[in-house]
Amino acid sequence: MCAPPGEQHQPLPPFVASIDLAALPADATDLPLPPDGRLLLFAYPEDFGDLTDMGNAVYVPAGAAVEERDKEGWAWFENDDEYQEVFAQFPQETLRATVDVSLPYHYWVEMPEEPRWVPLPGHPRSEELAAVWAETHDDIASSGRLRLGGYADREAVDTDPVGTAMTCALREAAAGRREPVSDDLADWVLLAEWNPWIDGLEGATVHWSIQRADLAARRFDRAFTTVFRNP
């Protein structure tokens, strides 16, 4: 794994993937991603609670100076055999890009007025389309897949993972551990989703969420990573 020299002292969770942005088909995602360079994703597929940020996103511009780093050089659980066994199961295959359908499955509780469930922005008949998709979508075929953009997959709950990330980031900002962020869900987007399907952590899904303004400014360091696990 190669990363910018400035990242060498930053403690990062396990390395997940390196995405060659120049190799993505034109208009393959709904995200304003840089046209070249690499997007590095890091995460550990477990939910520790307490609104923990479980990953990182790092953008390496094309032509930027980089240095070789040990992909296992993370410091979280280096002395714990159980976590090393999990990391050893991370997929090692080369990523191949394909374009697929993505529909909004989730709802969000509109606040601060009287709480009410509202559908996420999307196609005016998205609920009907999502119902058909849920009946025909092959969850097993999705296992191990890494997806960029779109909407998060359906889970055992109806709440939106991007909204969960926004809530976590807001609380982190209120505690002084993060720069201020928007409390408007429309300002946030799903950057990536990963269904690793690892023995011992079956049912875990990793979501990298980011503010649209940060994405446009290439502030991938401000992404927030959440993990939903349905054991």
PDB file of C-alpha atoms in Angstrom:
ATOM      1  CA  MET A   1       0.000   0.000   0.000  1.00  0.00           C
ATOM      2  CA  CYS A   2       1.277   3.498  -0.875  1.00  0.00           C
ATOM      3  CA  ALA A   3       0.162   6.623   0.972  1.00  0.00           C
ATOM      4  CA  PRO A   4       1.222  10.286   1.173  1.00  0.00           C
ATOM      5  CA  PRO A   5       4.197  10.876   3.493  1.00  0.00           C
ATOM      6  CA  GLY A   6       2.051  13.266   5.546  1.00  0.00           C
ATOM      7  CA  GLU A   7      -0.173  10.365   6.535  1.00  0.00           C
ATOM      8  CA  GLN A   8       2.656   8.291   7.956  1.00  0.00           C
ATOM      9  CA  HIS A   9       2.064   9.234  11.586  1.00  0.00           C
ATOM     10  CA  GLN A  10      -1.736   9.146  11.423  1.00  0.00           C
ATOM     11  CA  PRO A  11      -3.132   6.052  13.178  1.00  0.00           C
ATOM     12  CA  LEU A  12      -5.346   4.306  10.652  1.00  0.00           C
ATOM     13  CA  PRO A  13      -7.580   1.264  10.953  1.00  0.00           C
ATOM     14  CA  PRO A  14      -6.976  -1.717   8.623  1.00  0.00           C
ATOM     15  CA  PHE A  15      -6.533  -1.077   4.921  1.00  0.00           C
ATOM     16  CA  VAL A  16      -9.588  -2.070   2.854  1.00  0.00           C
ATOM     17  CA  ALA A  17      -9.081  -0.915  -0.724  1.00  0.00           C
ATOM     18  CA  SER A  18      -7.263   1.366  -3.151  1.00  0.00           C
ATOM     19  CA  ILE A  19      -9.494   2.712  -5.919  1.00  0.00           C
ATOM     20  CA  ASP A  20      -8.002   4.046  -9.150  1.00  0.00           C
ATOM     21  CA  LEU A  21     -10.396   6.922  -9.854  1.00  0.00           C
ATOM     22  CA  ALA A  22      -9.151   7.390 -13.424  1.00  0.00           C
ATOM     23  CA  ALA A  23     -10.224   3.805 -14.196  1.00  0.00           C
ATOM     24  CA  LEU A  24     -13.870   4.398 -13.254  1.00  0.00           C
ATOM     25  CA  PRO A  25     -16.285   4.588 -16.207  1.00  0.00           C
ATOM     26  CA  ALA A  26     -17.595   8.064 -16.959  1.00  0.00           C
ATOM     27  CA  ASP A  27     -20.716   8.898 -14.897  1.00  0.00           C
ATOM     28  CA  ALA A  28     -20.424   5.550 -13.123  1.00  0.00           C
ATOM     29  CA  THR A  29     -21.429   7.110  -9.801  1.00  0.00           C
ATOM     30  CA  ASP A  30     -23.546  10.007  -8.575  1.00  0.00           C
ATOM     31  CA  LEU A  31     -20.504  11.460  -6.772  1.00  0.00           C
ATOM     32  CA  PRO A  32     -18.281  14.370  -7.909  1.00  0.00           C
ATOM     33  CA  LEU A  33     -15.140  12.290  -7.464  1.00  0.00           C
ATOM     34  CA  PRO A  34     -11.757  13.556  -8.656  1.00  0.00           C
ATOM     35  CA  PRO A  35     -11.018  12.454 -12.229  1.00  0.00           C
ATOM     36  CA  ASP A  36      -7.755  10.791 -11.261  1.00  0.00           C
ATOM     37  CA  GLY A  37      -5.633   9.786  -8.309  1.00  0.00           C
ATOM     38  CA  ARG A  38      -6.501   7.093  -5.793  1.00  0.00           C
ATOM     39  CA  LEU A  39      -9.034   6.834  -3.013  1.00  0.00           C
ATOM     40  CA  LEU A  40      -7.787   4.734  -0.099  1.00  0.00           C
ATOM     41  CA  LEU A  41     -10.376   3.275   2.273  1.00  0.00           C
ATOM     42  CA  PHE A  42      -9.672   2.014   5.796  1.00  0.00           C
ATOM     43  CA  ALA A  43     -12.065   0.418   8.283  1.00  0.00           C
ATOM     44  CA  TYR A  44     -12.636  -2.295  10.843  1.00  0.00           C
ATOM     45  CA  PRO A  45     -16.013  -4.052  10.313  1.00  0.00           C
ATOM     46  CA  GLU A  46     -17.268  -3.986  13.898  1.00  0.00           C
ATOM     47  CA  ASP A  47     -19.555  -1.613  15.798  1.00  0.00           C
ATOM     48  CA  PHE A  48     -18.002  -0.644  19.129  1.00  0.00           C
ATOM     49  CA  GLY A  49     -20.867   1.681  20.022  1.00  0.00           C
ATOM     50  CA  ASP A  50     -20.476   5.137  21.526  1.00  0.00           C
ATOM     51  CA  LEU A  51     -20.708   6.690  18.046  1.00  0.00           C
ATOM     52  CA  THR A  52     -17.184   5.525  17.203  1.00  0.00           C
ATOM     53  CA  ASP A  53     -15.704   6.532  13.843  1.00  0.00           C
ATOM     54  CA  MET A  54     -14.535   3.144  12.556  1.00  0.00           C
ATOM     55  CA  GLY A  55     -12.637   4.137   9.434  1.00  0.00           C
ATOM     56  CA  ASN A  56     -10.918   6.684   7.228  1.00  0.00           C
ATOM     57  CA  ALA A  57     -10.835   7.831   3.619  1.00  0.00           C
ATOM     58  CA  VAL A  58      -7.603   9.203   2.146  1.00  0.00           C
ATOM     59  CA  TYR A  59      -7.260  10.814  -1.281  1.00  0.00           C
ATOM     60  CA  VAL A  60      -3.904  10.573  -3.049  1.00  0.00           C
ATOM     61  CA  PRO A  61      -3.764  12.951  -6.056  1.00  0.00           C
ATOM     62  CA  ALA A  62      -2.204  11.690  -9.281  1.00  0.00           C
ATOM     63  CA  GLY A  63       1.526  12.324  -9.273  1.00  0.00           C
ATOM     64  CA  ALA A  64       1.654  13.011  -5.543  1.00  0.00           C
ATOM     65  CA  ALA A  65       4.708  11.844  -3.634  1.00  0.00           C
ATOM     66  CA  VAL A  66       3.981   8.577  -1.817  1.00  0.00           C
ATOM     67  CA  GLU A  67       5.900   6.040   0.211  1.00  0.00           C
ATOM     68  CA  GLU A  68       5.416   2.331   0.797  1.00  0.00           C
ATOM     69  CA  ARG A  69       3.632   1.464   4.015  1.00  0.00           C
ATOM     70  CA  ASP A  70       2.836  -1.807   5.712  1.00  0.00           C
ATOM     71  CA  LYS A  71      -0.858  -2.459   5.145  1.00  0.00           C
ATOM     72  CA  GLU A  72      -0.907  -4.214   8.525  1.00  0.00           C
ATOM     73  CA  GLY A  73       0.869  -1.358  10.258  1.00  0.00           C
ATOM     74  CA  TRP A  74      -2.227  -0.190  12.096  1.00  0.00           C
ATOM     75  CA  ALA A  75      -2.072   0.141  15.856  1.00  0.00           C
ATOM     76  CA  TRP A  76      -5.546  -0.751  17.102  1.00  0.00           C
ATOM     77  CA  PHE A  77      -5.269  -4.448  17.911  1.00  0.00           C
ATOM     78  CA  GLU A  78      -1.731  -5.417  16.974  1.00  0.00           C
ATOM     79  CA  ASN A  79      -1.399  -7.779  19.937  1.00  0.00           C
ATOM     80  CA  ASP A  80      -4.808  -9.392  19.649  1.00  0.00           C
ATOM     81  CA  ASP A  81      -4.922 -12.649  17.659  1.00  0.00           C
ATOM     82  CA  GLU A  82      -8.685 -12.450  17.153  1.00  0.00           C
ATOM     83  CA  TYR A  83      -8.484  -9.148  15.320  1.00  0.00           C
ATOM     84  CA  GLN A  84      -5.494 -10.287  13.301  1.00  0.00           C
ATOM     85  CA  GLU A  85      -7.562 -13.268  12.175  1.00  0.00           C
ATOM     86  CA  VAL A  86     -10.325 -10.912  11.048  1.00  0.00           C
ATOM     87  CA  PHE A  87      -7.917  -8.715   9.121  1.00  0.00           C
ATOM     88  CA  ALA A  88      -6.393 -11.782   7.449  1.00  0.00           C
ATOM     89  CA  GLN A  89      -9.817 -12.421   5.848  1.00  0.00           C
ATOM     90  CA  PHE A  90     -10.007  -9.025   4.140  1.00  0.00           C
ATOM     91  CA  PRO A  91     -10.430  -9.625   0.372  1.00  0.00           C
ATOM     92  CA  GLN A  92      -7.212  -9.382  -1.627  1.00  0.00           C
ATOM     93  CA  GLU A  93      -8.664  -9.488  -5.148  1.00  0.00           C
ATOM     94  CA  THR A  94      -8.263  -6.776  -7.755  1.00  0.00           C
ATOM     95  CA  LEU A  95     -11.324  -4.507  -7.896  1.00  0.00           C
ATOM     96  CA  ARG A  96     -13.285  -4.514 -11.171  1.00  0.00           C
ATOM     97  CA  ALA A  97     -15.788  -1.696 -11.736  1.00  0.00           C
ATOM     98  CA  THR A  98     -19.351  -2.393 -12.846  1.00  0.00           C
ATOM     99  CA  VAL A  99     -22.402  -0.132 -12.913  1.00  0.00           C
ATOM    100  CA  ASP A 100     -25.504  -1.253 -11.011  1.00  0.00           C
ATOM    101  CA  VAL A 101     -28.887   0.053  -9.882  1.00  0.00           C
ATOM    102  CA  SER A 102     -29.199   1.758  -6.485  1.00  0.00           C
ATOM    103  CA  LEU A 103     -32.514   2.722  -4.893  1.00  0.00           C
ATOM    104  CA  PRO A 104     -33.323   4.530  -1.628  1.00  0.00           C
ATOM    105  CA  TYR A 105     -34.478   1.897   0.852  1.00  0.00           C
ATOM    106  CA  HIS A 106     -34.344   3.880   4.050  1.00  0.00           C
ATOM    107  CA  TYR A 107     -36.256   6.548   5.932  1.00  0.00           C
ATOM    108  CA  TRP A 108     -35.177   9.410   8.119  1.00  0.00           C
ATOM    109  CA  VAL A 109     -36.806  10.942  11.193  1.00  0.00           C
ATOM    110  CA  GLU A 110     -37.429  14.612  10.421  1.00  0.00           C
ATOM    111  CA  MET A 111     -36.538  16.883  13.320  1.00  0.00           C
ATOM    112  CA  PRO A 112     -36.818  19.133  15.327  1.00  0.00           C
ATOM    113  CA  GLU A 113     -40.535  19.442  14.649  1.00  0.00           C
ATOM    114  CA  GLU A 114     -42.803  16.594  15.652  1.00  0.00           C
ATOM    115  CA  PRO A 115     -40.785  13.499  14.676  1.00  0.00           C
ATOM    116  CA  ARG A 116     -42.078  11.782  11.567  1.00  0.00           C
ATOM    117  CA  TRP A 117     -40.619   9.230   9.193  1.00  0.00           C
ATOM    118  CA  VAL A 118     -39.936  10.689   5.759  1.00  0.00           C
ATOM    119  CA  PRO A 119     -38.552   8.907   2.691  1.00  0.00           C
ATOM    120  CA  LEU A 120     -35.103   9.844   1.460  1.00  0.00           C
ATOM    121  CA  PRO A 121     -34.882  12.066  -1.630  1.00  0.00           C
ATOM    122  CA  GLY A 122     -35.056  10.120  -4.856  1.00  0.00           C
ATOM    123  CA  HIS A 123     -37.396   8.920  -7.569  1.00  0.00           C
ATOM    124  CA  PRO A 124     -41.055   9.889  -6.832  1.00  0.00           C
ATOM    125  CA  ARG A 125     -41.985   6.184  -6.878  1.00  0.00           C
ATOM    126  CA  SER A 126     -38.835   5.022  -5.139  1.00  0.00           C
ATOM    127  CA  GLU A 127     -40.744   3.166  -2.403  1.00  0.00           C
ATOM    128  CA  GLU A 128     -42.490   0.953  -4.947  1.00  0.00           C
ATOM    129  CA  LEU A 129     -39.292   0.390  -6.901  1.00  0.00           C
ATOM    130  CA  ALA A 130     -37.386  -0.441  -3.721  1.00  0.00           C
ATOM    131  CA  ALA A 131     -40.033  -3.025  -2.777  1.00  0.00           C
ATOM    132  CA  VAL A 132     -39.524  -4.772  -6.119  1.00  0.00           C
ATOM    133  CA  TRP A 133     -35.738  -4.524  -5.728  1.00  0.00           C
ATOM    134  CA  ALA A 134     -35.896  -6.079  -2.256  1.00  0.00           C
ATOM    135  CA  GLU A 135     -37.749  -9.081  -3.698  1.00  0.00           C
ATOM    136  CA  THR A 136     -35.326  -9.615  -6.570  1.00  0.00           C
ATOM    137  CA  HIS A 137     -31.970  -8.463  -5.179  1.00  0.00           C
ATOM    138  CA  ASP A 138     -29.506 -11.245  -4.355  1.00  0.00           C
ATOM    139  CA  ASP A 139     -27.942 -10.409  -0.973  1.00  0.00           C
ATOM    140  CA  ILE A 140     -25.503 -13.315  -1.218  1.00  0.00           C
ATOM    141  CA  ALA A 141     -24.169 -12.035  -4.533  1.00  0.00           C
ATOM    142  CA  SER A 142     -23.549  -8.684  -2.859  1.00  0.00           C
ATOM    143  CA  SER A 143     -21.346 -10.186  -0.161  1.00  0.00           C
ATOM    144  CA  GLY A 144     -17.790  -8.941  -0.357  1.00  0.00           C
ATOM    145  CA  ARG A 145     -18.784  -6.098  -2.667  1.00  0.00           C
ATOM    146  CA  LEU A 146     -17.470  -2.557  -2.359  1.00  0.00           C
ATOM    147  CA  ARG A 147     -19.777   0.108  -3.765  1.00  0.00           C
ATOM    148  CA  LEU A 148     -19.218   3.799  -4.450  1.00  0.00           C
ATOM    149  CA  GLY A 149     -22.097   6.268  -4.168  1.00  0.00           C
ATOM    150  CA  GLY A 150     -25.770   5.485  -4.530  1.00  0.00           C
ATOM    151  CA  TYR A 151     -27.895   4.490  -1.560  1.00  0.00           C
ATOM    152  CA  ALA A 152     -27.024   2.133   1.272  1.00  0.00           C
ATOM    153  CA  ASP A 153     -28.274  -1.435   1.078  1.00  0.00           C
ATOM    154  CA  ARG A 154     -31.349  -2.438   3.036  1.00  0.00           C
ATOM    155  CA  GLU A 155     -30.568  -3.749   6.517  1.00  0.00           C
ATOM    156  CA  ALA A 156     -32.504  -5.100   9.486  1.00  0.00           C
ATOM    157  CA  VAL A 157     -33.574  -1.549  10.375  1.00  0.00           C
ATOM    158  CA  ASP A 158     -35.156   1.212   8.326  1.00  0.00           C
ATOM    159  CA  THR A 159     -32.984   4.150   9.378  1.00  0.00           C
ATOM    160  CA  ASP A 160     -30.535   5.627   6.914  1.00  0.00           C
ATOM    161  CA  PRO A 161     -26.816   4.919   7.608  1.00  0.00           C
ATOM    162  CA  VAL A 162     -25.883   8.334   6.187  1.00  0.00           C
ATOM    163  CA  GLY A 163     -28.199   9.970   8.710  1.00  0.00           C
ATOM    164  CA  THR A 164     -26.585   7.924  11.461  1.00  0.00           C
ATOM    165  CA  ALA A 165     -23.152   9.162  10.364  1.00  0.00           C
ATOM    166  CA  MET A 166     -24.419  12.745  10.386  1.00  0.00           C
ATOM    167  CA  THR A 167     -25.713  12.332  13.939  1.00  0.00           C
ATOM    168  CA  CYS A 168     -22.389  10.855  15.065  1.00  0.00           C
ATOM    169  CA  ALA A 169     -20.405  13.658  13.417  1.00  0.00           C
ATOM    170  CA  LEU A 170     -22.654  16.299  14.996  1.00  0.00           C
ATOM    171  CA  ARG A 171     -22.040  14.875  18.453  1.00  0.00           C
ATOM    172  CA  GLU A 172     -18.308  14.648  17.818  1.00  0.00           C
ATOM    173  CA  ALA A 173     -18.306  18.287  16.707  1.00  0.00           C
ATOM    174  CA  ALA A 174     -20.303  19.337  19.782  1.00  0.00           C
ATOM    175  CA  ALA A 175     -17.690  17.619  21.951  1.00  0.00           C
ATOM    176  CA  GLY A 176     -14.902  19.529  20.208  1.00  0.00           C
ATOM    177  CA  ARG A 177     -13.397  16.463  18.565  1.00  0.00           C
ATOM    178  CA  ARG A 178     -14.359  17.424  14.992  1.00  0.00           C
ATOM    179  CA  GLU A 179     -14.850  20.536  12.902  1.00  0.00           C
ATOM    180  CA  PRO A 180     -18.491  21.758  12.690  1.00  0.00           C
ATOM    181  CA  VAL A 181     -20.707  19.836  10.276  1.00  0.00           C
ATOM    182  CA  SER A 182     -24.130  20.350   8.709  1.00  0.00           C
ATOM    183  CA  ASP A 183     -27.264  19.036  10.419  1.00  0.00           C
ATOM    184  CA  ASP A 184     -29.153  18.891   7.105  1.00  0.00           C
ATOM    185  CA  LEU A 185     -29.254  15.347   5.724  1.00  0.00           C
ATOM    186  CA  ALA A 186     -29.424  16.739   2.186  1.00  0.00           C
ATOM    187  CA  ASP A 187     -25.862  17.974   2.691  1.00  0.00           C
ATOM    188  CA  TRP A 188     -24.559  14.429   3.217  1.00  0.00           C
ATOM    189  CA  VAL A 189     -23.984  11.546   0.815  1.00  0.00           C
ATOM    190  CA  LEU A 190     -22.844   7.934   0.898  1.00  0.00           C
ATOM    191  CA  LEU A 191     -19.232   7.770  -0.268  1.00  0.00           C
ATOM    192  CA  ALA A 192     -18.782   4.002  -0.146  1.00  0.00           C
ATOM    193  CA  GLU A 193     -20.254   0.828   1.308  1.00  0.00           C
ATOM    194  CA  TRP A 194     -18.577  -2.509   1.951  1.00  0.00           C
ATOM    195  CA  ASN A 195     -20.130  -5.894   2.787  1.00  0.00           C
ATOM    196  CA  PRO A 196     -17.055  -7.948   3.752  1.00  0.00           C
ATOM    197  CA  TRP A 197     -18.832 -11.137   4.961  1.00  0.00           C
ATOM    198  CA  ILE A 198     -16.027 -12.212   7.273  1.00  0.00           C
ATOM    199  CA  ASP A 199     -16.207 -15.282   9.505  1.00  0.00           C
ATOM    200  CA  GLY A 200     -17.102 -14.102  12.987  1.00  0.00           C
ATOM    201  CA  LEU A 201     -18.416 -10.766  11.717  1.00  0.00           C
ATOM    202  CA  GLU A 202     -21.153 -11.954   9.371  1.00  0.00           C
ATOM    203  CA  GLY A 203     -23.800  -9.348   8.712  1.00  0.00           C
ATOM    204  CA  ALA A 204     -21.438  -6.394   9.148  1.00  0.00           C
ATOM    205  CA  THR A 205     -21.715  -3.518   6.679  1.00  0.00           C
ATOM    206  CA  VAL A 206     -19.314  -0.574   6.584  1.00  0.00           C
ATOM    207  CA  HIS A 207     -20.537   2.857   5.420  1.00  0.00           C
ATOM    208  CA  TRP A 208     -18.270   5.806   4.619  1.00  0.00           C
ATOM    209  CA  SER A 209     -20.380   9.002   4.590  1.00  0.00           C
ATOM    210  CA  ILE A 210     -19.259  12.532   3.744  1.00  0.00           C
ATOM    211  CA  GLN A 211     -20.677  16.024   3.367  1.00  0.00           C
ATOM    212  CA  ARG A 212     -21.236  17.061  -0.245  1.00  0.00           C
ATOM    213  CA  ALA A 213     -19.188  20.234   0.312  1.00  0.00           C
ATOM    214  CA  ASP A 214     -16.274  18.225   1.717  1.00  0.00           C
ATOM    215  CA  LEU A 215     -16.439  15.852  -1.239  1.00  0.00           C
ATOM    216  CA  ALA A 216     -16.349  18.753  -3.692  1.00  0.00           C
ATOM    217  CA  ALA A 217     -13.392  20.230  -1.781  1.00  0.00           C
ATOM    218  CA  ARG A 218     -11.698  16.807  -1.675  1.00  0.00           C
ATOM    219  CA  ARG A 219     -11.709  16.859   2.121  1.00  0.00           C
ATOM    220  CA  PHE A 220     -11.973  13.096   2.388  1.00  0.00           C
ATOM    221  CA  ASP A 221     -10.414  13.332   5.832  1.00  0.00           C
ATOM    222  CA  ARG A 222     -13.779  14.656   7.052  1.00  0.00           C
ATOM    223  CA  ALA A 223     -15.650  11.479   6.086  1.00  0.00           C
ATOM    224  CA  PHE A 224     -17.306   9.561   8.941  1.00  0.00           C
ATOM    225  CA  THR A 225     -17.342   5.763   8.971  1.00  0.00           C
ATOM    226  CA  THR A 226     -20.082   3.752  10.644  1.00  0.00           C
ATOM    227  CA  VAL A 227     -20.621   0.000  10.900  1.00  0.00           C
ATOM    228  CA  PHE A 228     -23.971  -1.737  11.087  1.00  0.00           C
ATOM    229  CA  ARG A 229     -23.905  -5.344  12.174  1.00  0.00           C
ATOM    230  CA  ASN A 230     -26.842  -7.727  12.090  1.00  0.00           C
ATOM    231  CA  PRO A 231     -25.374 -10.976  13.511  1.00  0.00           C
TER     232      PRO A 231
END
